[in-house]
mmCIF file of C-alpha atoms in Angstrom:
data_model
loop_
_atom_site.group_PDB
_atom_site.id
_atom_site.type_symbol
_atom_site.label_atom_id
_atom_site.label_comp_id
_atom_site.label_asym_id
_atom_site.label_seq_id
_atom_site.Cartn_x
_atom_site.Cartn_y
_atom_site.Cartn_z
ATOM 1 C CA GLN A 1 17.745 -16.788 -62.136
ATOM 2 C CA ALA A 2 14.068 -15.726 -61.270
ATOM 3 C CA GLN A 3 14.700 -13.658 -57.698
ATOM 4 C CA LEU A 4 12.171 -12.068 -55.215
ATOM 5 C CA VAL A 5 14.424 -8.804 -53.638
ATOM 6 C CA GLU A 6 11.856 -7.185 -50.679
ATOM 7 C CA SER A 7 12.617 -3.244 -49.357
ATOM 8 C CA GLY A 8 10.973 -1.302 -47.218
ATOM 9 C CA GLY A 9 10.974 -2.747 -44.112
ATOM 10 C CA GLY A 10 12.104 -1.324 -40.887
ATOM 11 C CA LEU A 11 11.171 0.247 -37.358
ATOM 12 C CA VAL A 12 7.653 1.758 -36.836
ATOM 13 C CA GLN A 13 5.735 2.989 -34.014
ATOM 14 C CA ALA A 14 2.037 1.539 -33.284
ATOM 15 C CA GLY A 15 -0.279 2.426 -35.538
ATOM 16 C CA GLY A 16 1.647 3.960 -38.203
ATOM 17 C CA SER A 17 2.555 2.976 -41.332
ATOM 18 C CA LEU A 18 4.835 1.076 -44.025
ATOM 19 C CA ARG A 19 4.907 -0.677 -47.556
ATOM 20 C CA LEU A 20 6.287 -3.236 -48.367
ATOM 21 C CA SER A 21 7.718 -3.724 -51.996
ATOM 22 C CA CYS A 22 8.512 -6.589 -53.846
ATOM 23 C CA ALA A 23 10.936 -6.703 -56.982
ATOM 24 C CA ALA A 24 11.069 -9.725 -59.352
ATOM 25 C CA SER A 25 13.371 -10.501 -61.364
ATOM 26 C CA GLY A 26 11.823 -11.680 -65.083
ATOM 27 C CA ARG A 27 9.072 -11.200 -66.624
ATOM 28 C CA THR A 28 7.802 -14.812 -65.907
ATOM 29 C CA PHE A 29 6.309 -13.477 -62.468
ATOM 30 C CA MET A 30 3.916 -10.992 -63.998
ATOM 31 C CA ASN A 31 1.798 -14.704 -64.780
ATOM 32 C CA TYR A 32 1.794 -15.816 -61.367
ATOM 33 C CA PRO A 33 -0.174 -15.558 -57.462
ATOM 34 C CA MET A 34 1.921 -13.631 -55.136
ATOM 35 C CA GLY A 35 1.967 -13.878 -52.100
ATOM 36 C CA TRP A 36 3.144 -12.157 -48.553
ATOM 37 C CA PHE A 37 4.282 -13.836 -45.705
ATOM 38 C CA ARG A 38 5.791 -13.451 -42.282
ATOM 39 C CA GLN A 39 7.991 -15.065 -39.624
ATOM 40 C CA ALA A 40 7.874 -13.927 -36.614
ATOM 41 C CA SER A 41 10.861 -14.660 -33.845
ATOM 42 C CA GLY A 42 10.219 -18.510 -32.548
ATOM 43 C CA LYS A 43 7.310 -18.889 -34.809
ATOM 44 C CA GLU A 44 5.993 -20.706 -38.145
ATOM 45 C CA ARG A 45 5.839 -18.355 -41.187
ATOM 46 C CA GLU A 46 2.264 -17.691 -41.881
ATOM 47 C CA PHE A 47 0.019 -16.845 -44.317
ATOM 48 C CA VAL A 48 -0.941 -13.009 -44.795
ATOM 49 C CA ALA A 49 -2.442 -11.809 -47.966
ATOM 50 C CA ALA A 50 -2.849 -12.427 -51.351
ATOM 51 C CA ILE A 51 -2.852 -11.393 -55.103
ATOM 52 C CA SER A 52 -3.753 -13.464 -58.177
ATOM 53 C CA ASN A 53 -2.021 -12.888 -60.743
ATOM 54 C CA THR A 54 -3.954 -10.257 -62.925
ATOM 55 C CA GLY A 55 -5.112 -8.106 -59.703
ATOM 56 C CA GLY A 56 -8.361 -8.496 -59.736
ATOM 57 C CA LYS A 57 -8.460 -11.337 -57.042
ATOM 58 C CA THR A 58 -7.051 -10.311 -53.502
ATOM 59 C CA VAL A 59 -7.466 -12.422 -50.426
ATOM 60 C CA TYR A 60 -5.881 -12.060 -46.863
ATOM 61 C CA ALA A 61 -4.966 -13.138 -43.383
ATOM 62 C CA ASP A 62 -8.266 -12.245 -40.612
ATOM 63 C CA SER A 63 -5.232 -10.452 -38.519
ATOM 64 C CA VAL A 64 -4.271 -8.809 -41.311
ATOM 65 C CA LYS A 65 -7.509 -7.648 -42.591
ATOM 66 C CA GLY A 66 -8.617 -4.478 -43.257
ATOM 67 C CA ARG A 67 -5.756 -2.895 -42.478
ATOM 68 C CA PHE A 68 -3.480 -4.130 -45.048
ATOM 69 C CA THR A 69 -3.682 -3.701 -48.629
ATOM 70 C CA ILE A 70 -1.903 -6.045 -51.339
ATOM 71 C CA SER A 71 -1.831 -4.623 -54.842
ATOM 72 C CA ARG A 72 0.395 -5.285 -57.469
ATOM 73 C CA ASP A 73 2.216 -3.363 -60.481
ATOM 74 C CA ASN A 74 2.903 -5.949 -63.652
ATOM 75 C CA ALA A 75 4.517 -3.464 -65.725
ATOM 76 C CA LYS A 76 6.864 -2.883 -63.158
ATOM 77 C CA ILE A 77 6.483 -6.748 -62.239
ATOM 78 C CA ALA A 78 6.214 -5.507 -58.421
ATOM 79 C CA VAL A 79 4.342 -6.618 -56.025
ATOM 80 C CA TYR A 80 3.041 -3.890 -53.085
ATOM 81 C CA LEU A 81 2.032 -4.245 -48.990
ATOM 82 C CA GLN A 82 0.705 -1.567 -47.977
ATOM 83 C CA MET A 83 0.862 -2.117 -43.614
ATOM 84 C CA ASN A 84 -1.359 1.057 -42.136
ATOM 85 C CA SER A 85 -2.679 0.520 -38.459
ATOM 86 C CA LEU A 86 0.193 -1.553 -37.186
ATOM 87 C CA LYS A 87 0.488 -3.422 -34.477
ATOM 88 C CA SER A 88 2.867 -5.361 -32.141
ATOM 89 C CA ASP A 89 2.019 -8.190 -33.484
ATOM 90 C CA ASP A 90 2.715 -7.146 -36.518
ATOM 91 C CA THR A 91 6.380 -7.558 -35.870
ATOM 92 C CA ALA A 92 8.186 -10.166 -37.840
ATOM 93 C CA VAL A 93 10.582 -10.444 -41.138
ATOM 94 C CA TYR A 94 7.966 -10.532 -43.753
ATOM 95 C CA TYR A 95 8.546 -12.218 -47.170
ATOM 96 C CA CYS A 96 7.246 -12.123 -50.837
ATOM 97 C CA ALA A 97 6.427 -15.363 -52.783
ATOM 98 C CA ALA A 98 5.455 -16.719 -56.150
ATOM 99 C CA ASP A 99 3.089 -19.231 -56.419
ATOM 100 C CA SER A 100 3.560 -20.570 -60.691
ATOM 101 C CA TYR A 101 0.545 -22.644 -60.645
ATOM 102 C CA VAL A 102 -1.957 -20.701 -62.095
ATOM 103 C CA GLY A 103 -5.354 -22.207 -60.675
ATOM 104 C CA VAL A 104 -8.796 -21.000 -59.410
ATOM 105 C CA ARG A 105 -7.753 -20.506 -55.917
ATOM 106 C CA LEU A 106 -5.089 -18.056 -54.358
ATOM 107 C CA GLN A 107 -2.587 -20.303 -52.068
ATOM 108 C CA ILE A 108 -2.799 -19.667 -48.524
ATOM 109 C CA ALA A 109 0.326 -22.292 -47.958
ATOM 110 C CA SER A 110 3.942 -21.386 -47.708
ATOM 111 C CA SER A 111 4.048 -24.865 -49.029
ATOM 112 C CA GLU A 112 1.990 -23.664 -52.887
ATOM 113 C CA TYR A 113 4.752 -20.902 -53.258
ATOM 114 C CA ASP A 114 7.466 -21.845 -55.349
ATOM 115 C CA TYR A 115 9.880 -18.696 -55.185
ATOM 116 C CA TRP A 116 10.703 -16.796 -52.121
ATOM 117 C CA GLY A 117 12.671 -13.349 -51.333
ATOM 118 C CA GLN A 118 14.923 -12.954 -48.498
ATOM 119 C CA GLY A 119 12.942 -11.258 -46.976
ATOM 120 C CA THR A 120 12.683 -8.070 -44.969
ATOM 121 C CA GLN A 121 12.575 -7.241 -40.831
ATOM 122 C CA VAL A 122 9.594 -5.041 -39.693
ATOM 123 C CA THR A 123 9.663 -4.154 -35.948
ATOM 124 C CA VAL A 124 6.424 -2.294 -34.424
ATOM 125 C CA SER A 125 7.058 0.016 -31.215
ATOM 126 C CA SER A 126 4.796 -0.016 -28.471
#
């Protein structure tokens, strides 16, 4: 069964960095655009970043632009989120997701993604 597993979360001080990883089972995921979302306690799940199936196109939420970088390694069937200059507002559970429809645009709505990981907690202390 298709599966996404996130790792790399943890506790970090404000201004620090973390790198999240998402390992996908099944080479089918190499063909899918992938995204990262996050959900803070008591808030709606929100878009963070997305990357095309080839890695040639990316899109970011304004709140993370310039601080976060999404990348992928199709040979390893993995997606990464490098997070720098972390702020307390970045505290959330981070989810990896896959969009099985390869369209022209990268999707920022969570409803467009078909596969989800279980999430990894990121806590930024101020």
